[in-house]
GROMACS .gro file of C-alpha atoms in nm:
model
  400
    1MET     CA    1  -7.745  -0.102  13.125
    2ALA     CA    2  -7.788   0.177  13.408
    3SER     CA    3  -8.073   0.079  13.654
    4VAL     CA    4  -8.254   0.402  13.759
    5LEU     CA    5  -8.506   0.526  14.019
    6VAL     CA    6  -8.781   0.818  13.935
    7CYS     CA    7  -8.899   1.005  14.223
    8VAL     CA    8  -9.216   1.169  14.114
    9HIS     CA    9  -9.516   1.327  14.308
   10PRO     CA   10  -9.886   1.217  14.198
   11ALA     CA   11  -9.999   1.511  13.999
   12ARG     CA   12 -10.043   1.541  13.671
   13GLY     CA   13  -9.770   1.882  13.632
   14HIS     CA   14  -9.544   1.709  13.765
   15VAL     CA   15  -9.632   1.291  13.559
   16GLY     CA   16  -9.687   1.456  13.217
   17PRO     CA   17  -9.308   1.639  13.215
   18THR     CA   18  -9.124   1.315  13.360
   19LYS     CA   19  -9.341   1.007  13.122
   20PRO     CA   20  -9.144   1.035  12.816
   21ILE     CA   21  -8.791   1.067  12.972
   22VAL     CA   22  -8.949   0.727  13.177
   23GLU     CA   23  -9.012   0.575  12.793
   24ALA     CA   24  -8.702   0.739  12.606
   25LEU     CA   25  -8.506   0.548  12.957
   26LEU     CA   26  -8.691   0.215  12.924
   27ALA     CA   27  -8.618   0.230  12.494
   28ALA     CA   28  -8.285   0.274  12.590
   29GLY     CA   29  -8.234  -0.073  12.770
   30HIS     CA   30  -8.235   0.057  13.100
   31GLU     CA   31  -8.417  -0.052  13.418
   32VAL     CA   32  -8.724   0.158  13.531
   33ALA     CA   33  -8.874   0.201  13.852
   34VAL     CA   34  -9.099   0.483  13.942
   35VAL     CA   35  -9.205   0.580  14.316
   36THR     CA   36  -9.548   0.738  14.328
   37GLY     CA   37  -9.891   0.761  14.411
   38ALA     CA   38 -10.195   0.569  14.350
   39ARG     CA   39 -10.283   0.754  14.025
   40TYR     CA   40 -10.062   0.743  13.806
   41ARG     CA   41  -9.958   0.329  13.878
   42GLU     CA   42 -10.126   0.248  13.564
   43THR     CA   43  -9.939   0.538  13.359
   44PHE     CA   44  -9.637   0.459  13.405
   45GLU     CA   45  -9.686   0.052  13.452
   46LYS     CA   46  -9.806   0.060  13.086
   47LEU     CA   47  -9.447   0.207  12.994
   48GLY     CA   48  -9.302  -0.092  13.130
   49ALA     CA   49  -9.157   0.075  13.447
   50THR     CA   50  -9.144  -0.095  13.789
   51VAL     CA   51  -9.437   0.120  14.052
   52ARG     CA   52  -9.312   0.130  14.400
   53LEU     CA   53  -9.683   0.300  14.575
   54LEU     CA   54  -9.591   0.558  14.814
   55PRO     CA   55  -9.704   0.486  15.186
   56PRO     CA   56 -10.071   0.688  15.203
   57ALA     CA   57  -9.892   0.924  15.432
   58ALA     CA   58  -9.705   1.101  15.151
   59ASP     CA   59 -10.020   0.980  14.856
   60PHE     CA   60 -10.274   1.279  14.767
   61ASP     CA   61 -10.466   1.272  14.499
   62GLU     CA   62 -10.475   1.608  14.275
   63THR     CA   63 -10.848   1.606  14.272
   64ASP     CA   64 -10.927   1.660  14.597
   65LEU     CA   65 -10.642   1.777  14.759
   66ASP     CA   66 -10.865   1.889  15.089
   67GLY     CA   67 -11.033   1.559  15.108
   68SER     CA   68 -10.680   1.364  15.051
   69ILE     CA   69 -10.420   1.544  15.255
   70PRO     CA   70 -10.577   1.598  15.643
   71GLY     CA   71 -10.564   1.912  15.759
   72ARG     CA   72 -10.559   2.106  15.441
   73ALA     CA   73 -10.927   2.229  15.396
   74GLY     CA   74 -11.024   2.591  15.552
   75LYS     CA   75 -10.683   2.702  15.537
   76ARG     CA   76 -10.589   3.009  15.294
   77GLY     CA   77 -10.317   3.246  15.176
   78LEU     CA   78 -10.018   3.235  15.377
   79LYS     CA   79 -10.142   2.995  15.612
   80LEU     CA   80 -10.201   2.690  15.400
   81ALA     CA   81  -9.868   2.806  15.254
   82ARG     CA   82  -9.681   2.648  15.577
   83PHE     CA   83  -9.935   2.440  15.556
   84GLU     CA   84  -9.810   2.311  15.305
   85LEU     CA   85  -9.442   2.311  15.306
   86ALA     CA   86  -9.450   2.138  15.635
   87ASN     CA   87  -9.651   1.869  15.449
   88PHE     CA   88  -9.424   1.820  15.202
   89VAL     CA   89  -9.109   1.784  15.501
   90ARG     CA   90  -9.399   1.539  15.640
   91ALA     CA   91  -9.373   1.325  15.410
   92MET     CA   92  -8.994   1.251  15.353
   93PRO     CA   93  -8.995   0.940  15.603
   94ALA     CA   94  -9.256   0.790  15.413
   95GLN     CA   95  -9.107   0.832  15.071
   96LEU     CA   96  -8.756   0.714  15.199
   97SER     CA   97  -8.922   0.396  15.360
   98VAL     CA   98  -8.993   0.297  14.898
   99MET     CA   99  -8.687   0.423  14.762
  100ASP     CA  100  -8.441   0.161  14.703
  101LEU     CA  101  -8.115   0.333  14.681
  102ASP     CA  102  -7.917  -0.004  14.535
  103VAL     CA  103  -7.919   0.185  14.217
  104ASP     CA  104  -7.698   0.364  13.944
  105VAL     CA  105  -7.924   0.728  13.923
  106VAL     CA  106  -8.179   0.889  14.082
  107LEU     CA  107  -8.364   1.131  13.910
  108CYS     CA  108  -8.605   1.325  14.211
  109ASP     CA  109  -8.907   1.570  14.174
  110PRO     CA  110  -8.782   1.908  14.402
  111LEU     CA  111  -9.070   1.927  14.577
  112PHE     CA  112  -8.955   1.520  14.650
  113MET     CA  113  -8.816   1.602  15.040
  114ALA     CA  114  -8.665   1.242  15.016
  115GLY     CA  115  -8.379   1.461  14.826
  116LEU     CA  116  -8.287   1.627  15.070
  117ALA     CA  117  -8.239   1.427  15.321
  118LEU     CA  118  -8.048   1.213  15.021
  119VAL     CA  119  -7.833   1.459  14.904
  120ARG     CA  120  -7.626   1.540  15.255
  121ARG     CA  121  -7.529   1.153  15.246
  122LYS     CA  122  -7.198   1.116  15.187
  123ARG     CA  123  -7.260   0.756  15.044
  124ARG     CA  124  -7.545   0.761  14.735
  125PRO     CA  125  -7.608   0.715  14.391
  126ARG     CA  126  -7.646   1.002  14.147
  127VAL     CA  127  -7.897   1.159  14.216
  128LEU     CA  128  -8.027   1.429  13.911
  129THR     CA  129  -8.314   1.675  13.928
  130LEU     CA  130  -8.641   1.629  13.769
  131GLY     CA  131  -8.637   2.070  13.657
  132PHE     CA  132  -9.044   2.129  13.584
  133VAL     CA  133  -9.069   2.385  13.786
  134PRO     CA  134  -8.908   2.732  13.813
  135PHE     CA  135  -8.551   2.706  13.952
  136MET     CA  136  -8.549   2.919  14.233
  137PRO     CA  137  -8.240   2.832  14.477
  138PRO     CA  138  -8.099   3.072  14.643
  139VAL     CA  139  -8.453   3.195  14.808
  140PRO     CA  140  -8.524   3.460  14.731
  141THR     CA  141  -8.506   3.522  14.394
  142ALA     CA  142  -8.527   3.786  14.138
  143PRO     CA  143  -8.450   3.868  13.766
  144PRO     CA  144  -8.078   3.967  13.783
  145GLY     CA  145  -7.977   4.375  13.857
  146ARG     CA  146  -8.347   4.398  14.051
  147PRO     CA  147  -8.406   4.334  14.425
  148GLY     CA  148  -8.501   3.981  14.583
  149THR     CA  149  -8.893   3.940  14.518
  150VAL     CA  150  -9.213   3.920  14.768
  151LEU     CA  151  -9.064   3.622  14.870
  152LYS     CA  152  -8.770   3.766  14.997
  153THR     CA  153  -9.033   3.897  15.281
  154LEU     CA  154  -9.234   3.625  15.286
  155ALA     CA  155  -8.929   3.306  15.289
  156PRO     CA  156  -8.893   3.315  15.703
  157LEU     CA  157  -9.269   3.354  15.783
  158VAL     CA  158  -9.381   3.034  15.434
  159LEU     CA  159  -9.059   2.854  15.583
  160GLY     CA  160  -9.033   2.843  15.941
  161PRO     CA  161  -9.247   2.512  16.011
  162ALA     CA  162  -9.048   2.297  15.761
  163ARG     CA  163  -8.763   2.454  15.810
  164LYS     CA  164  -8.800   2.364  16.182
  165LEU     CA  165  -8.987   2.067  16.101
  166ALA     CA  166  -8.684   1.909  15.867
  167GLU     CA  167  -8.454   1.949  16.194
  168ASP     CA  168  -8.691   1.715  16.349
  169LEU     CA  169  -8.677   1.440  16.120
  170LEU     CA  170  -8.257   1.455  16.024
  171GLY     CA  171  -8.193   1.545  16.382
  172GLU     CA  172  -8.025   1.851  16.282
  173ASP     CA  173  -8.044   2.155  16.053
  174PRO     CA  174  -8.061   2.024  15.775
  175GLY     CA  175  -7.909   2.385  15.626
  176MET     CA  176  -8.150   2.385  15.325
  177LEU     CA  177  -8.459   2.316  15.188
  178PHE     CA  178  -8.687   2.329  14.873
  179ALA     CA  179  -8.530   2.516  14.652
  180ASP     CA  180  -8.175   2.502  14.783
  181TRP     CA  181  -8.106   2.100  14.825
  182PRO     CA  182  -8.128   2.093  14.388
  183LEU     CA  183  -7.781   2.256  14.373
  184HIS     CA  184  -7.646   2.004  14.606
  185SER     CA  185  -7.773   1.713  14.357
  186ASP     CA  186  -7.528   1.588  14.079
  187GLY     CA  187  -7.715   1.817  13.843
  188VAL     CA  188  -8.080   1.956  13.691
  189LEU     CA  189  -8.259   1.838  13.369
  190GLN     CA  190  -8.387   2.212  13.386
  191MET     CA  191  -8.716   2.157  13.098
  192THR     CA  192  -8.708   2.513  12.929
  193CYS     CA  193  -8.343   2.694  12.756
  194PRO     CA  194  -8.158   2.913  12.884
  195GLY     CA  195  -8.333   3.233  12.819
  196PHE     CA  196  -8.613   3.150  13.021
  197GLU     CA  197  -8.412   3.127  13.347
  198TYR     CA  198  -8.238   3.384  13.511
  199PRO     CA  199  -7.855   3.330  13.420
  200ARG     CA  200  -7.657   3.145  13.723
  201PRO     CA  201  -7.339   3.074  13.591
  202GLN     CA  202  -7.298   2.814  13.887
  203ALA     CA  203  -7.573   2.644  13.943
  204PRO     CA  204  -7.535   2.270  13.805
  205LEU     CA  205  -7.816   2.345  13.507
  206HIS     CA  206  -7.877   2.117  13.240
  207PHE     CA  207  -8.125   2.266  12.982
  208ILE     CA  208  -8.340   1.963  12.800
  209GLY     CA  209  -8.614   2.194  12.708
  210PRO     CA  210  -9.036   2.102  12.814
  211THR     CA  211  -9.013   1.757  12.793
  212THR     CA  212  -9.405   1.707  12.822
  213VAL     CA  213  -9.617   1.559  12.540
  214SER     CA  214 -10.018   1.587  12.458
  215ALA     CA  215 -10.137   1.422  12.138
  216ALA     CA  216 -10.463   1.386  11.996
  217ASN     CA  217 -10.493   1.030  12.072
  218GLU     CA  218 -10.412   1.139  12.435
  219HIS     CA  219 -10.701   1.439  12.467
  220PRO     CA  220 -10.976   1.330  12.176
  221LEU     CA  221 -11.031   1.656  11.933
  222PRO     CA  222 -11.432   1.825  11.973
  223PRO     CA  223 -11.675   1.878  11.743
  224TRP     CA  224 -11.591   2.244  11.668
  225TRP     CA  225 -11.234   2.188  11.602
  226ALA     CA  226 -11.283   2.296  11.292
  227ASP     CA  227 -11.309   2.647  11.376
  228LEU     CA  228 -10.929   2.717  11.454
  229ASP     CA  229 -10.967   2.744  11.031
  230GLY     CA  230 -10.713   3.075  11.081
  231SER     CA  231 -10.947   3.261  11.011
  232ARG     CA  232 -10.944   3.470  11.358
  233PRO     CA  233 -10.627   3.463  11.623
  234VAL     CA  234 -10.607   3.208  11.856
  235VAL     CA  235 -10.611   3.266  12.290
  236HIS     CA  236 -10.585   3.011  12.421
  237VAL     CA  237 -10.725   3.037  12.800
  238THR     CA  238 -10.654   2.774  13.085
  239GLN     CA  239 -10.606   2.743  13.456
  240GLY     CA  240 -10.457   2.488  13.479
  241THR     CA  241 -10.480   2.179  13.627
  242VAL     CA  242 -10.399   2.289  13.971
  243ALA     CA  243 -10.551   2.627  14.126
  244ASN     CA  244 -10.831   2.608  13.878
  245ASP     CA  245 -11.109   2.553  14.176
  246ASP     CA  246 -11.237   2.907  14.151
  247LEU     CA  247 -11.231   2.967  13.767
  248GLY     CA  248 -11.322   3.359  13.830
  249ARG     CA  249 -11.081   3.457  13.919
  250LEU     CA  250 -10.891   3.405  13.542
  251ALA     CA  251 -11.089   3.194  13.302
  252GLU     CA  252 -11.410   3.310  13.363
  253PRO     CA  253 -11.289   3.676  13.386
  254ALA     CA  254 -11.096   3.614  13.045
  255ILE     CA  255 -11.386   3.553  12.864
  256ALA     CA  256 -11.587   3.850  12.985
  257GLY     CA  257 -11.307   4.042  12.853
  258LEU     CA  258 -11.245   3.954  12.505
  259ALA     CA  259 -11.604   3.952  12.403
  260GLY     CA  260 -11.675   4.073  12.125
  261GLU     CA  261 -11.278   4.054  12.047
  262ASP     CA  262 -11.169   3.959  11.678
  263VAL     CA  263 -11.012   3.689  11.823
  264LEU     CA  264 -11.118   3.255  11.892
  265VAL     CA  265 -11.111   3.180  12.279
  266VAL     CA  266 -11.006   2.805  12.358
  267VAL     CA  267 -11.100   2.725  12.701
  268THR     CA  268 -11.016   2.421  12.875
  269THR     CA  269 -11.142   2.403  13.268
  270CYS     CA  270 -10.951   2.067  13.372
  271GLY     CA  271 -11.238   1.941  13.478
  272THR     CA  272 -11.365   2.220  13.617
  273PRO     CA  273 -11.719   2.329  13.545
  274LEU     CA  274 -11.803   2.666  13.462
  275ARG     CA  275 -12.121   2.880  13.583
  276PRO     CA  276 -12.378   2.840  13.473
  277GLY     CA  277 -12.501   3.029  13.148
  278PRO     CA  278 -12.440   3.170  12.802
  279LEU     CA  279 -12.150   3.171  12.664
  280PRO     CA  280 -11.997   3.437  12.423
  281ALA     CA  281 -12.026   3.406  12.051
  282ASN     CA  282 -11.638   3.361  12.022
  283VAL     CA  283 -11.573   3.101  12.308
  284ARG     CA  284 -11.534   2.740  12.256
  285VAL     CA  285 -11.513   2.516  12.513
  286ALA     CA  286 -11.298   2.191  12.618
  287ASP     CA  287 -11.203   1.929  12.986
  288PHE     CA  288 -10.900   1.939  12.793
  289LEU     CA  289 -10.682   1.928  12.429
  290PRO     CA  290 -10.415   1.840  12.310
  291TYR     CA  291 -10.195   2.083  12.286
  292ASP     CA  292  -9.912   1.944  12.082
  293GLU     CA  293 -10.245   1.999  11.775
  294LEU     CA  294 -10.357   2.300  12.012
  295LEU     CA  295 -10.055   2.549  12.077
  296PRO     CA  296  -9.929   2.588  11.639
  297ARG     CA  297 -10.263   2.703  11.586
  298CYS     CA  298 -10.248   3.010  11.896
  299ALA     CA  299 -10.179   3.332  11.840
  300ALA     CA  300 -10.214   3.407  12.254
  301MET     CA  301 -10.211   3.187  12.518
  302VAL     CA  302 -10.375   3.326  12.930
  303THR     CA  303 -10.238   3.114  13.202
  304ASN     CA  304 -10.195   3.119  13.547
  305GLY     CA  305  -9.838   3.041  13.507
  306GLY     CA  306  -9.817   2.647  13.523
  307TYR     CA  307  -9.413   2.605  13.448
  308GLY     CA  308  -9.456   2.361  13.220
  309GLY     CA  309  -9.769   2.486  13.055
  310VAL     CA  310  -9.647   2.821  13.017
  311ASN     CA  311  -9.280   2.621  12.842
  312HIS     CA  312  -9.552   2.413  12.652
  313ALA     CA  313  -9.673   2.725  12.535
  314LEU     CA  314  -9.292   2.843  12.458
  315ARG     CA  315  -9.165   2.566  12.261
  316TYR     CA  316  -9.454   2.681  11.982
  317GLY     CA  317  -9.368   3.047  11.991
  318VAL     CA  318  -9.709   3.142  12.154
  319PRO     CA  319  -9.663   3.451  12.391
  320LEU     CA  320  -9.856   3.491  12.699
  321VAL     CA  321 -10.008   3.666  12.986
  322VAL     CA  322 -10.023   3.503  13.269
  323VAL     CA  323 -10.162   3.636  13.617
  324GLY     CA  324 -10.097   3.383  13.902
  325ALA     CA  325 -10.018   3.431  14.263
  326SER     CA  326 -10.038   3.093  14.380
  327GLU     CA  327  -9.770   2.776  14.410
  328ASP     CA  328  -9.433   2.917  14.150
  329LYS     CA  329  -9.685   3.098  13.984
  330ARG     CA  330  -9.546   3.452  14.010
  331GLU     CA  331  -9.216   3.351  13.958
  332VAL     CA  332  -9.318   3.194  13.667
  333ALA     CA  333  -9.552   3.522  13.597
  334ALA     CA  334  -9.197   3.721  13.708
  335ARG     CA  335  -9.009   3.508  13.426
  336VAL     CA  336  -9.287   3.563  13.145
  337THR     CA  337  -9.182   3.975  13.168
  338TRP     CA  338  -8.820   3.934  13.213
  339SER     CA  339  -8.754   3.649  12.880
  340GLY     CA  340  -9.010   3.949  12.706
  341ALA     CA  341  -9.212   3.641  12.594
  342GLY     CA  342  -9.485   3.831  12.722
  343ILE     CA  343  -9.678   4.051  13.040
  344GLY     CA  344  -9.638   3.874  13.362
  345ARG     CA  345  -9.878   4.013  13.685
  346ALA     CA  346  -9.746   3.843  14.002
  347ARG     CA  347 -10.199   3.820  14.132
  348ALA     CA  348 -10.469   3.596  14.276
  349THR     CA  349 -10.694   3.759  13.987
  350ALA     CA  350 -10.733   4.025  13.687
  351SER     CA  351 -11.009   4.227  13.548
  352PRO     CA  352 -11.161   4.172  13.233
  353ARG     CA  353 -11.064   4.512  13.129
  354TRP     CA  354 -10.718   4.422  13.233
  355LEU     CA  355 -10.673   4.080  13.045
  356ARG     CA  356 -10.843   4.214  12.736
  357ARG     CA  357 -10.564   4.483  12.712
  358ALA     CA  358 -10.328   4.262  12.801
  359VAL     CA  359 -10.396   4.034  12.535
  360ARG     CA  360 -10.477   4.319  12.292
  361ALA     CA  361 -10.089   4.472  12.398
  362VAL     CA  362  -9.964   4.105  12.308
  363LEU     CA  363 -10.130   4.061  11.999
  364ASP     CA  364 -10.011   4.402  11.844
  365ASP     CA  365  -9.705   4.449  11.979
  366PRO     CA  366  -9.489   4.205  11.744
  367ARG     CA  367  -9.208   4.192  12.000
  368TYR     CA  368  -9.397   3.955  12.196
  369ARG     CA  369  -9.440   3.691  11.958
  370ASP     CA  370  -9.096   3.755  11.840
  371ARG     CA  371  -8.909   3.680  12.161
  372ALA     CA  372  -9.153   3.402  12.202
  373ARG     CA  373  -8.989   3.285  11.815
  374GLU     CA  374  -8.674   3.302  11.944
  375LEU     CA  375  -8.723   3.093  12.266
  376ALA     CA  376  -8.875   2.827  12.078
  377THR     CA  377  -8.568   2.842  11.796
  378GLU     CA  378  -8.329   2.822  12.161
  379MET     CA  379  -8.540   2.509  12.292
  380ALA     CA  380  -8.566   2.350  11.982
  381ALA     CA  381  -8.134   2.345  11.944
  382GLY     CA  382  -8.156   2.223  12.302
  383PRO     CA  383  -8.029   1.835  12.373
  384SER     CA  384  -8.238   1.573  12.138
  385MET     CA  385  -8.386   1.319  12.389
  386ASP     CA  386  -8.133   1.054  12.329
  387GLU     CA  387  -7.917   1.275  12.426
  388VAL     CA  388  -8.097   1.312  12.776
  389VAL     CA  389  -8.084   0.966  12.855
  390LYS     CA  390  -7.706   0.999  12.740
  391LEU     CA  391  -7.696   1.232  13.016
  392ILE     CA  392  -7.913   1.079  13.308
  393THR     CA  393  -7.706   0.747  13.254
  394GLN     CA  394  -7.335   0.898  13.147
  395GLU     CA  395  -7.342   0.801  12.897
  396PRO     CA  396  -7.078   0.959  12.582
  397CYS     CA  397  -7.317   1.218  12.414
  398ALA     CA  398  -7.137   1.383  12.119
  399ALA     CA  399  -7.161   1.809  12.147
  400LYS     CA  400  -7.390   2.017  12.005
   0.00000   0.00000   0.00000
């Protein structure tokens, strides 16, 4: 039996893909403790894990970021990016204060900056990175054969304050930061397939496919569910759970652009209401829906590029239209285009006309659907959860 410490930020997009791994480790008889925020304490305790709560200095409420993170309110664009990255580093001492390192393995959120301090130690447990964001080291990244992305220009401006803060906390230049420290871990459990990540032969990547489960027992079906009867293509539209404070960036333009098209538009708002007013006849709306029920019925998905949601769609062979520029969404949009599984646009928003044309292209050109199905086949051929558990705990595992 192995002892495993799981460190994960209290955010839905981080907890969702981590929860099935914790559940599988516990089912296999391993000892699991989870470091996370108060909002997700019950989630992991129900599974049987021991939970260590982050101190207030490192905890936050993803549904009220401005209210729960001092100093964040009022910042936009580059200033917000610099603040958030520095804030991740600032949380490092508080994170380390609740991490019992007398364990065999640490599974660490890539934005959990205690991981940076941990991989620099000569004596430490085995450290594995939870790969539920794009694998980006070294910054900047780019598709093979192309020059660096916009990050090449922005990286020094965005990362400068965070790097200086890390140097102050550690007493020396760390020599690495967010995108780099997973390279120094003992492996990255990348939650996609090789066809959706740029080739990196020297990187310690283990492709395990998407792990999130979203079933009807978690999100009940709405009264209009019977409308998804296959009589017309279903296009799912979402802005995810983080960058959805203004649905006018993507969800509402998509609704306007697809009004009158011979498709059924299914929108999830993730708790943020649409603007008041009548909806087009071909639109259905819910706060949340069970993806394992919805996605097999979809012909396309329009999203702002959350890595987990995009890979969940690809698990079911659903081609994508991605429009996003916040967090890691530029990188996700680039991978969608590069992989051939859809159309990606690294912008904060798009017009109804552009979205209508992009959705029509994805629906009408079979190459997008064919490529998405190829990636789904890659994911299905990946390791089972039992094999992932053996990889984490270093138990013998039959090669596939």
